[in-house]
Short mmCIF file of C-alpha atoms in Angstrom, two decimals:
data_model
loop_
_atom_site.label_atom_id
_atom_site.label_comp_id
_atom_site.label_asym_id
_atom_site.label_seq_id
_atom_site.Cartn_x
_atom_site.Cartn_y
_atom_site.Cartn_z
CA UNK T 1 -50.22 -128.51 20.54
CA UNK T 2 -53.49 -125.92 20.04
CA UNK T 3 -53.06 -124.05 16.89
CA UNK T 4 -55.96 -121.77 18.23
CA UNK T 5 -54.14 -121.14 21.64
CA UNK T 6 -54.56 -117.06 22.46
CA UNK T 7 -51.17 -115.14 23.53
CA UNK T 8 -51.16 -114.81 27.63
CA UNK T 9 -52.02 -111.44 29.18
CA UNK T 10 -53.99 -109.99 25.98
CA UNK T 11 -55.98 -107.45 26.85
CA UNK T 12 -59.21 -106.74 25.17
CA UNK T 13 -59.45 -102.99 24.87
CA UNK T 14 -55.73 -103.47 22.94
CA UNK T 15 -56.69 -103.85 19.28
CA UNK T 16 -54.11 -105.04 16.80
CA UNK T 17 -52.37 -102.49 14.76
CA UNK T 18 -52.26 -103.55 10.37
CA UNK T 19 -48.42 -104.07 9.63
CA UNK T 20 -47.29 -101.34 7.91
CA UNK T 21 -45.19 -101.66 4.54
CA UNK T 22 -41.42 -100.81 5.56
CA UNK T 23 -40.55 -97.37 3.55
CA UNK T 24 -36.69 -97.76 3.99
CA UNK T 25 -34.79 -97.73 0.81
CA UNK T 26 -35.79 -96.95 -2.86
CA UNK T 27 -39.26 -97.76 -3.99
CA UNK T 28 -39.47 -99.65 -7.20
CA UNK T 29 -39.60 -98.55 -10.37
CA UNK T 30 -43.15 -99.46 -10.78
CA UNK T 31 -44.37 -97.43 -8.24
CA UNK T 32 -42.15 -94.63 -9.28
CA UNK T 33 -43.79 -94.22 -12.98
CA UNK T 34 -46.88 -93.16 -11.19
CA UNK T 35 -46.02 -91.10 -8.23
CA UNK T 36 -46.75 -87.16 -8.39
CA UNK T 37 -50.62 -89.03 -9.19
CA UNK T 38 -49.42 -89.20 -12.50
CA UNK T 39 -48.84 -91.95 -15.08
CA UNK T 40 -45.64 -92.70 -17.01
CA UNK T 41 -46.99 -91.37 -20.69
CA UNK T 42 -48.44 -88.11 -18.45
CA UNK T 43 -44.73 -87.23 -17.42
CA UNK T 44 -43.78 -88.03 -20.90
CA UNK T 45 -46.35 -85.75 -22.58
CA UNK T 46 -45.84 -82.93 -19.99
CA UNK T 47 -42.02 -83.01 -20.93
CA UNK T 48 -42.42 -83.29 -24.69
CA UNK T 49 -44.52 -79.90 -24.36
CA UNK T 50 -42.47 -78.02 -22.67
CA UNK T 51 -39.56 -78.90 -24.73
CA UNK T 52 -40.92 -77.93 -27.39
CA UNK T 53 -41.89 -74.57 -26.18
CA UNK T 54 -38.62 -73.92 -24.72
CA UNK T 55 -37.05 -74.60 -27.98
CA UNK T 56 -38.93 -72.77 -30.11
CA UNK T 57 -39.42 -69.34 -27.81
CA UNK T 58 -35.34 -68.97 -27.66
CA UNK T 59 -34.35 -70.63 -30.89
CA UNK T 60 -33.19 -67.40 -32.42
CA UNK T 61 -31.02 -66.65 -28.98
CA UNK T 62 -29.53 -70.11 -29.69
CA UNK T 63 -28.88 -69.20 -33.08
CA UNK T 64 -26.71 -66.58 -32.50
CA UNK T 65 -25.00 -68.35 -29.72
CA UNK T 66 -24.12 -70.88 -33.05
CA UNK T 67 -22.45 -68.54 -35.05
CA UNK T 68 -20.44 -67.02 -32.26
CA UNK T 69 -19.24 -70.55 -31.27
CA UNK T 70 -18.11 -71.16 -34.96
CA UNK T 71 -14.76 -71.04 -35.83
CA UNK T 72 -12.92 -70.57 -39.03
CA UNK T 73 -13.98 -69.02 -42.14
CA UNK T 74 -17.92 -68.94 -41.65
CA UNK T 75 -19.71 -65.77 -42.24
CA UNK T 76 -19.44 -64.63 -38.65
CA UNK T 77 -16.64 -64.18 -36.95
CA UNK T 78 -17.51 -61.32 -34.31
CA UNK T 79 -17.86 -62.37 -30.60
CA UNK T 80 -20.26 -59.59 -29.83
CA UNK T 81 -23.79 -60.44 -29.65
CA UNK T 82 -24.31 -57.23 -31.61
CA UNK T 83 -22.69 -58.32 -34.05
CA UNK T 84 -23.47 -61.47 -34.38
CA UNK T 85 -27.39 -60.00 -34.54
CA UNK T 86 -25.99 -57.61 -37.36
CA UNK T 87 -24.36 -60.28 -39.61
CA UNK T 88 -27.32 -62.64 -39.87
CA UNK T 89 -29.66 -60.15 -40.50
CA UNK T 90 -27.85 -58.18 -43.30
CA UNK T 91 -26.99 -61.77 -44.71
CA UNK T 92 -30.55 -63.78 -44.22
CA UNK T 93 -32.52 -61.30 -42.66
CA UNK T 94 -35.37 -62.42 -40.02
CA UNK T 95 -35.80 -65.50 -41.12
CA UNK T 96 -31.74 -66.47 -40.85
CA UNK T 97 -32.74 -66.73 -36.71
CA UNK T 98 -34.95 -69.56 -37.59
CA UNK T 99 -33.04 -71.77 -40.08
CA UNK T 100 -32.88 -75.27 -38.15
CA UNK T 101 -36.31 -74.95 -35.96
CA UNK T 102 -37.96 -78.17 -37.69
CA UNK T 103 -34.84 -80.18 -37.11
CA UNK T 104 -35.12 -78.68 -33.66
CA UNK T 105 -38.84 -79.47 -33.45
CA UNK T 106 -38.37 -82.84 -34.42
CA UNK T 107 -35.79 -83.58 -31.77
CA UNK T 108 -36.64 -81.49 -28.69
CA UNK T 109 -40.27 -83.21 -28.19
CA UNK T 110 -39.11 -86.86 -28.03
CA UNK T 111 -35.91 -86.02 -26.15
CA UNK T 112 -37.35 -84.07 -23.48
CA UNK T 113 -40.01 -86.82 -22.80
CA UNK T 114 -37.45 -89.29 -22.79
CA UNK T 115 -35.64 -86.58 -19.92
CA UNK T 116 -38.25 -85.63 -17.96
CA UNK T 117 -39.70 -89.06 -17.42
CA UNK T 118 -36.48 -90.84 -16.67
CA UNK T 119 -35.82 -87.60 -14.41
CA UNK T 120 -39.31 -88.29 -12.18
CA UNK T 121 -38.34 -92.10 -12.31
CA UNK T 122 -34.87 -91.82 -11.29
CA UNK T 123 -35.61 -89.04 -8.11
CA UNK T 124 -38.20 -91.27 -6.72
CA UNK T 125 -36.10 -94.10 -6.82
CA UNK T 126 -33.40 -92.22 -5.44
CA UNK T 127 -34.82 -90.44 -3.44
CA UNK T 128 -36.33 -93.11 -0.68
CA UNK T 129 -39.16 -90.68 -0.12
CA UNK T 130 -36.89 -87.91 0.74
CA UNK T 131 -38.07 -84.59 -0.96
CA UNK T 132 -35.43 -82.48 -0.19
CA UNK T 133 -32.23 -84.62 -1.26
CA UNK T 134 -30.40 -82.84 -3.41
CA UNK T 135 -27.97 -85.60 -4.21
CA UNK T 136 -30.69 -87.69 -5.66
CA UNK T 137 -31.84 -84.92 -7.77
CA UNK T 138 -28.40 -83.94 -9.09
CA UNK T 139 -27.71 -87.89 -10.09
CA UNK T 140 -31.54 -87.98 -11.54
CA UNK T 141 -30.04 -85.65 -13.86
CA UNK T 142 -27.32 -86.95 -15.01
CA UNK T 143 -29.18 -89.89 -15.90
CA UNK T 144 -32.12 -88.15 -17.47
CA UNK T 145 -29.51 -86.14 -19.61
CA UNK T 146 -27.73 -89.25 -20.79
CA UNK T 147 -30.76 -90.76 -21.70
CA UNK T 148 -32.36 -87.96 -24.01
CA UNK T 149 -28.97 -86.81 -25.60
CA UNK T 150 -29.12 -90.59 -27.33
CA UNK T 151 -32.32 -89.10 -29.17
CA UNK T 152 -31.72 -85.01 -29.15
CA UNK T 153 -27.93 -85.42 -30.64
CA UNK T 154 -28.54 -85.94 -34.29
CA UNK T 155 -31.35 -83.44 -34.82
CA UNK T 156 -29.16 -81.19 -32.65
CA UNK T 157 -26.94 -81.54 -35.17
CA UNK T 158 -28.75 -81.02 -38.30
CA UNK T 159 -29.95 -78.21 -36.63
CA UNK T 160 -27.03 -76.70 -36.22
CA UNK T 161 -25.63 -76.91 -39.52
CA UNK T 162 -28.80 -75.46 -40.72
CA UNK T 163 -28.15 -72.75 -38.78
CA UNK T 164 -24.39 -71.57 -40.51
CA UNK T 165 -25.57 -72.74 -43.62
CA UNK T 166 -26.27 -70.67 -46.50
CA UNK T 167 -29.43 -71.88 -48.22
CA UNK T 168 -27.56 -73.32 -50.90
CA UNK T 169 -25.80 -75.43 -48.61
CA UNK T 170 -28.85 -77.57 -47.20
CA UNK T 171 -32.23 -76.77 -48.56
CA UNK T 172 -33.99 -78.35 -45.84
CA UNK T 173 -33.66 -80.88 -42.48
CA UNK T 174 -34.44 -83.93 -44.80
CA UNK T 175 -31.59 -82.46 -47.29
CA UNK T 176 -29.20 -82.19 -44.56
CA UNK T 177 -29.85 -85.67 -43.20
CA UNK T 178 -29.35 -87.30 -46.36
CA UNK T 179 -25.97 -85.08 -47.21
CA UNK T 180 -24.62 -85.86 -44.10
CA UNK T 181 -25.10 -89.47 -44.03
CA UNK T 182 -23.73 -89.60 -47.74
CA UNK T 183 -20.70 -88.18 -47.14
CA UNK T 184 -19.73 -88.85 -43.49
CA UNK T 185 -21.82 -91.96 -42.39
CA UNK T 186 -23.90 -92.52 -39.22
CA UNK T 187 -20.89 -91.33 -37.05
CA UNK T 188 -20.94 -87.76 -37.84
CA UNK T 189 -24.72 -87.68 -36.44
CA UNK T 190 -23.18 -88.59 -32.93
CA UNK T 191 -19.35 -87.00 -33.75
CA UNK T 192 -20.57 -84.87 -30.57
CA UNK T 193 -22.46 -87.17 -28.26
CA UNK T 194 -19.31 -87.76 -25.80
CA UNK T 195 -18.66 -83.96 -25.67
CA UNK T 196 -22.42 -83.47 -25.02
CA UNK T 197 -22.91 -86.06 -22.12
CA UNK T 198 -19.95 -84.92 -20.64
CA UNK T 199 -20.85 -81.13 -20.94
CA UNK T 200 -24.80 -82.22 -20.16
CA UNK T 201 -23.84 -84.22 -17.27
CA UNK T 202 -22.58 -81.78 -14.65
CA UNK T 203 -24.88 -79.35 -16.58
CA UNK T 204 -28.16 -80.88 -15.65
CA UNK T 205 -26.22 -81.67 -12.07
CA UNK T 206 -25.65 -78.25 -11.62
CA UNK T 207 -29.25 -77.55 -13.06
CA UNK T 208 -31.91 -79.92 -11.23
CA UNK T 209 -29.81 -79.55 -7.64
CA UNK T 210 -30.17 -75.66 -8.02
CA UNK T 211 -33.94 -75.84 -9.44
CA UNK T 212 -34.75 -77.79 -6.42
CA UNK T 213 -32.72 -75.92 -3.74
CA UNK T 214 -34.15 -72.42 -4.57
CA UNK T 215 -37.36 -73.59 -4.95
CA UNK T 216 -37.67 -75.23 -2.05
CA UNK T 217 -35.64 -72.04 -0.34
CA UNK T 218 -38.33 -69.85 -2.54
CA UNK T 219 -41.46 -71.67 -0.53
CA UNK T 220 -40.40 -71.51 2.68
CA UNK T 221 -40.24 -67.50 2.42
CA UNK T 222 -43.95 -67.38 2.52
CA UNK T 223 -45.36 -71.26 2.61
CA UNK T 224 -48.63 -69.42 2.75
CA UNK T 225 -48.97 -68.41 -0.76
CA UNK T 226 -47.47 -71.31 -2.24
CA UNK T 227 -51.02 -71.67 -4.29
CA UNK T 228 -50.59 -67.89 -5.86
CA UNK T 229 -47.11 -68.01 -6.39
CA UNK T 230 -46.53 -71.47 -7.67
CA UNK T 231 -45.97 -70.39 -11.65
CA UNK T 232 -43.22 -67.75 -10.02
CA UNK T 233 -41.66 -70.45 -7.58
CA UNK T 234 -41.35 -72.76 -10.44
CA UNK T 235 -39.67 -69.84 -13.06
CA UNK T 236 -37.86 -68.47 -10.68
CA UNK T 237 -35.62 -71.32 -9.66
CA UNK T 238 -36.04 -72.60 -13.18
CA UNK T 239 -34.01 -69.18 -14.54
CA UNK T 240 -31.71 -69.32 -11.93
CA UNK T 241 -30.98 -73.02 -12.54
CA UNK T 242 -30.47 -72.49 -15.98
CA UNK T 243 -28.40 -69.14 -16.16
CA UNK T 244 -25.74 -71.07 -13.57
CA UNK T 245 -25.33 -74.03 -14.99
CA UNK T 246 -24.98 -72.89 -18.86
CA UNK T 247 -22.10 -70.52 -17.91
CA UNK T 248 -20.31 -73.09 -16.09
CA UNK T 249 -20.25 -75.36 -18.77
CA UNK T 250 -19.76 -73.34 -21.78
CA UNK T 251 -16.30 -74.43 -22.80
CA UNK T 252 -17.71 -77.52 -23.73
CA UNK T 253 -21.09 -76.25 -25.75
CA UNK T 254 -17.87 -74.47 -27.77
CA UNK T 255 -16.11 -77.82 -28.49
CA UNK T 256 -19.49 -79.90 -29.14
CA UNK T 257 -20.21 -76.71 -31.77
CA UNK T 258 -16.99 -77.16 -33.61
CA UNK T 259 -17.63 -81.01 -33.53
CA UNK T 260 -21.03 -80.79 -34.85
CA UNK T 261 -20.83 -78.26 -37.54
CA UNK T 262 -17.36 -79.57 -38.58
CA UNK T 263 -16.61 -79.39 -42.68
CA UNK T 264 -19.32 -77.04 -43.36
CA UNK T 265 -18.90 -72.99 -44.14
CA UNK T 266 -14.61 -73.49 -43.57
CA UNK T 267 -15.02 -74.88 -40.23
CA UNK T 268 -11.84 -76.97 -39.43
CA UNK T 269 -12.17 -80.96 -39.31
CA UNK T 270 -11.16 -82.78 -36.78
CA UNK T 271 -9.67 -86.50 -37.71
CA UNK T 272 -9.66 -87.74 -34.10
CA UNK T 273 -12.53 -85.85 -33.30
CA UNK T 274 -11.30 -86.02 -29.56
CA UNK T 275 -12.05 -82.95 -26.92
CA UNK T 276 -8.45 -82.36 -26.46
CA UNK T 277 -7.85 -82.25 -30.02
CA UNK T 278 -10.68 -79.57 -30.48
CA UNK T 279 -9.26 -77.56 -27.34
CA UNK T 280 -6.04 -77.30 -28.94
CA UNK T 281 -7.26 -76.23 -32.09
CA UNK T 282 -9.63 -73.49 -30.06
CA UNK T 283 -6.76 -72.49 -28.11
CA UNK T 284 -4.27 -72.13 -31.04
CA UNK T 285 -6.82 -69.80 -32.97
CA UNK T 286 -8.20 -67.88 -30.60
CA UNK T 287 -6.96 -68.18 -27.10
CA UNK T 288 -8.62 -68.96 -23.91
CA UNK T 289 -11.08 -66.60 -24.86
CA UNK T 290 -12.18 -68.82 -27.57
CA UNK T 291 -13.32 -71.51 -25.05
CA UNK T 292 -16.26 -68.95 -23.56
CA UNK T 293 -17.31 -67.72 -26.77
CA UNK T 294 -20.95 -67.26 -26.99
CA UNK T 295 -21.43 -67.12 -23.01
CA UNK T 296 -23.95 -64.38 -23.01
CA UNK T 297 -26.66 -65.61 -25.55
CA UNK T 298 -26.67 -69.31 -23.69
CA UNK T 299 -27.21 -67.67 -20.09
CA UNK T 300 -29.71 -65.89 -21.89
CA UNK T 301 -31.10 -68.50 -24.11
CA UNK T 302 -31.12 -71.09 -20.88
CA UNK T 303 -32.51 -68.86 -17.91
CA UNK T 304 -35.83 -67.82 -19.69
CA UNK T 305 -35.36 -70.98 -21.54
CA UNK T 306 -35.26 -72.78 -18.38
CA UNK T 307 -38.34 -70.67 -16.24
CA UNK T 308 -40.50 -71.47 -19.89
CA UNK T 309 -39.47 -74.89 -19.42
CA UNK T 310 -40.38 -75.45 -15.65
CA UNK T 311 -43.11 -73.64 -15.72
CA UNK T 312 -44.85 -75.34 -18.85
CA UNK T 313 -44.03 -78.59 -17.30
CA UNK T 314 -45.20 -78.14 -14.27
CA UNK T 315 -48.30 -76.95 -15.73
CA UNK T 316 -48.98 -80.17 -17.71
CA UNK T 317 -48.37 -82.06 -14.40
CA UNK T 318 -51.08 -79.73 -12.38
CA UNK T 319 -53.30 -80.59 -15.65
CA UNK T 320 -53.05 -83.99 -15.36
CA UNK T 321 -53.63 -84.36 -11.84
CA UNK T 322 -56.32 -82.67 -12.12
CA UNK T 323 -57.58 -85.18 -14.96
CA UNK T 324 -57.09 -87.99 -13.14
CA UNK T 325 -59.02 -86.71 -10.00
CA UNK T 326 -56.27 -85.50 -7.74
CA UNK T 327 -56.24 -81.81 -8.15
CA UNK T 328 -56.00 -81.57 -4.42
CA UNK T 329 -52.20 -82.81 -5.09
CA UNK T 330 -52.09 -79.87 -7.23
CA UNK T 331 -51.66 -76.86 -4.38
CA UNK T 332 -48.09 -78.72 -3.60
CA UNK T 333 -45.03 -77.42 -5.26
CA UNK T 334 -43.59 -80.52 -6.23
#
């Protein structure tokens, strides 16, 4: 048999068409850690920066959100925002809002690298080249906030018993870190880290499938000046994100508090150092009311916090295409 033999009835003004790849399903992970024309470490940079300026802009909003949460017989015991304000600044004065910020610093950067890179990862695997699938952004999420809580939880920690310290307490981050590991062991640096996925989890649900939906509803109101408006598309569905999903999950910032800044300033221990066991003791001493303390400051610690957030990181991504030669990319709201 001819191996050269030509199909019957070809016609020569027919050329053959290149196969294409088949797009169906989930791309690999190789291809996702440089989609968006950027590379892995570019995601990871972009999300380390605007960690840290989140952070660092709100810190003293998540401050007082700290002391609000506390129970017991810590130097503030008022719910009000007020006077929550009040207390730390007749007792510390300005400086009182910014006790914990280099524990902070220390942790946000590598955590939020570690989240926003897993988070571009996971949606474009997810995803199967869908844009506008909500589902895969919401379980992106989840996954990106599991993975970053594993390197935010002990600094979030220090930091927050830096924060209801008085200075004798803890003189410094390294001071608390070596105190705490003295007396309670590696444990009490992740006493919190169940409480935190499992408040973090629907939270960053809740977040990323809202960021996307009103942004994407935000650009379709005038697709024309997506250019101009891009740094408001991208704060504006970042605050929104942020403000809903904090107050829906603000029972269990409470109980991850009382977990994390156990023992210190007359704040109760907890042997178990299960949720239920914390709810109990919230509910006992204060009521149901107990559960939402310190509401306001984290809707508005995380809605600016968020917009900062978004709109940093998106920045660093717009930088970076443009570094690596695709700043045409850059006019897309992605």
């Amino acid at each position: 048999m001819a191996t050269d033999a030509k199909p019957k009835f070809q016609n020569p003004d027919f050329r053959p068409i290149p196969q294409q790849p088949t797009d169906y399903g989930p791309p690999d992970l190789a291809a996702a850690s440089s989609h968006d024309g950027l590379h892995f470490w570019q995601f990871m940079i972009a999300g380390s920066i605007a960690g840290m300026v989140e952070h660092m802009a709100m810190f003293p909003v998540d401050t007082v959100k700290t002391h609000m949460q506390a129970l017991g017989s810590c130097p503030i015991k008022s719910v009000g925002i007020r006077q929550a304000l009040g207390s730390i600044m007749k007792i510390e004065g300005p400086a009182g809002l910014y006790r914990g910020i280099a524990a902070m610093g220390l942790g946000a950067g590598p955590a939020h690298a570690v989240y926003f890179s897993v988070y571009e990862i996971s949606k474009k695997y997810f995803s199967g080249g869908n844009p506008n699938n909500s589902a895969a952004h919401a379980v992106s999420g989840v996954f990106a906030t599991v993975a970053s809580d594993t390197v935010l939880t002990p600094m979030d920690m220090v930091k927050q018993r830096l924060q209801l310290g008085n200075s004798p307490l803890y003189k410094g981050v390294w001071d608390c870190v070596k105190k705490v590991f003295r007396e309670d062991g590696i444990r009490a640096f992740y006493a919190s880290y169940r409480t935190t996925v499992l408040m973090n989890a629907p939270f960053t649900a809740v977040h990323f499938a809202t960021y996307e939906a009103v942004k994407k509803g935000l650009m379709e109101i005038s697709p024309e000046h997506a250019d101009e408006e891009r740094l408001i598309v991208h704060a504006t569905a970042g605050a929104a994100a942020g403000g809903l999903a904090s107050v829906v999950t603000t029972p269990l910032d409470v109980v991850k508090t009382q977990l994390q800044c156990q023992g210190i300033c007359g704040c109760d221990r907890f042997k178990s150092g299960s949720i239920g066991d914390v709810v109990r003791t919230i509910l006992r001493k204060d009521g149901y009311r107990g559960l939402v303390r310190g509401w306001a400051p984290r809707m508005l610690f995380h809605a600016p916090a968020a917009a900062i957030c978004w709109s940093t990181y998106e920045a660093s991504k717009t930088f970076f295409q443009e570094l690596n030669g695709g700043g045409s990319n850059s006019g897309t709201v992605t």
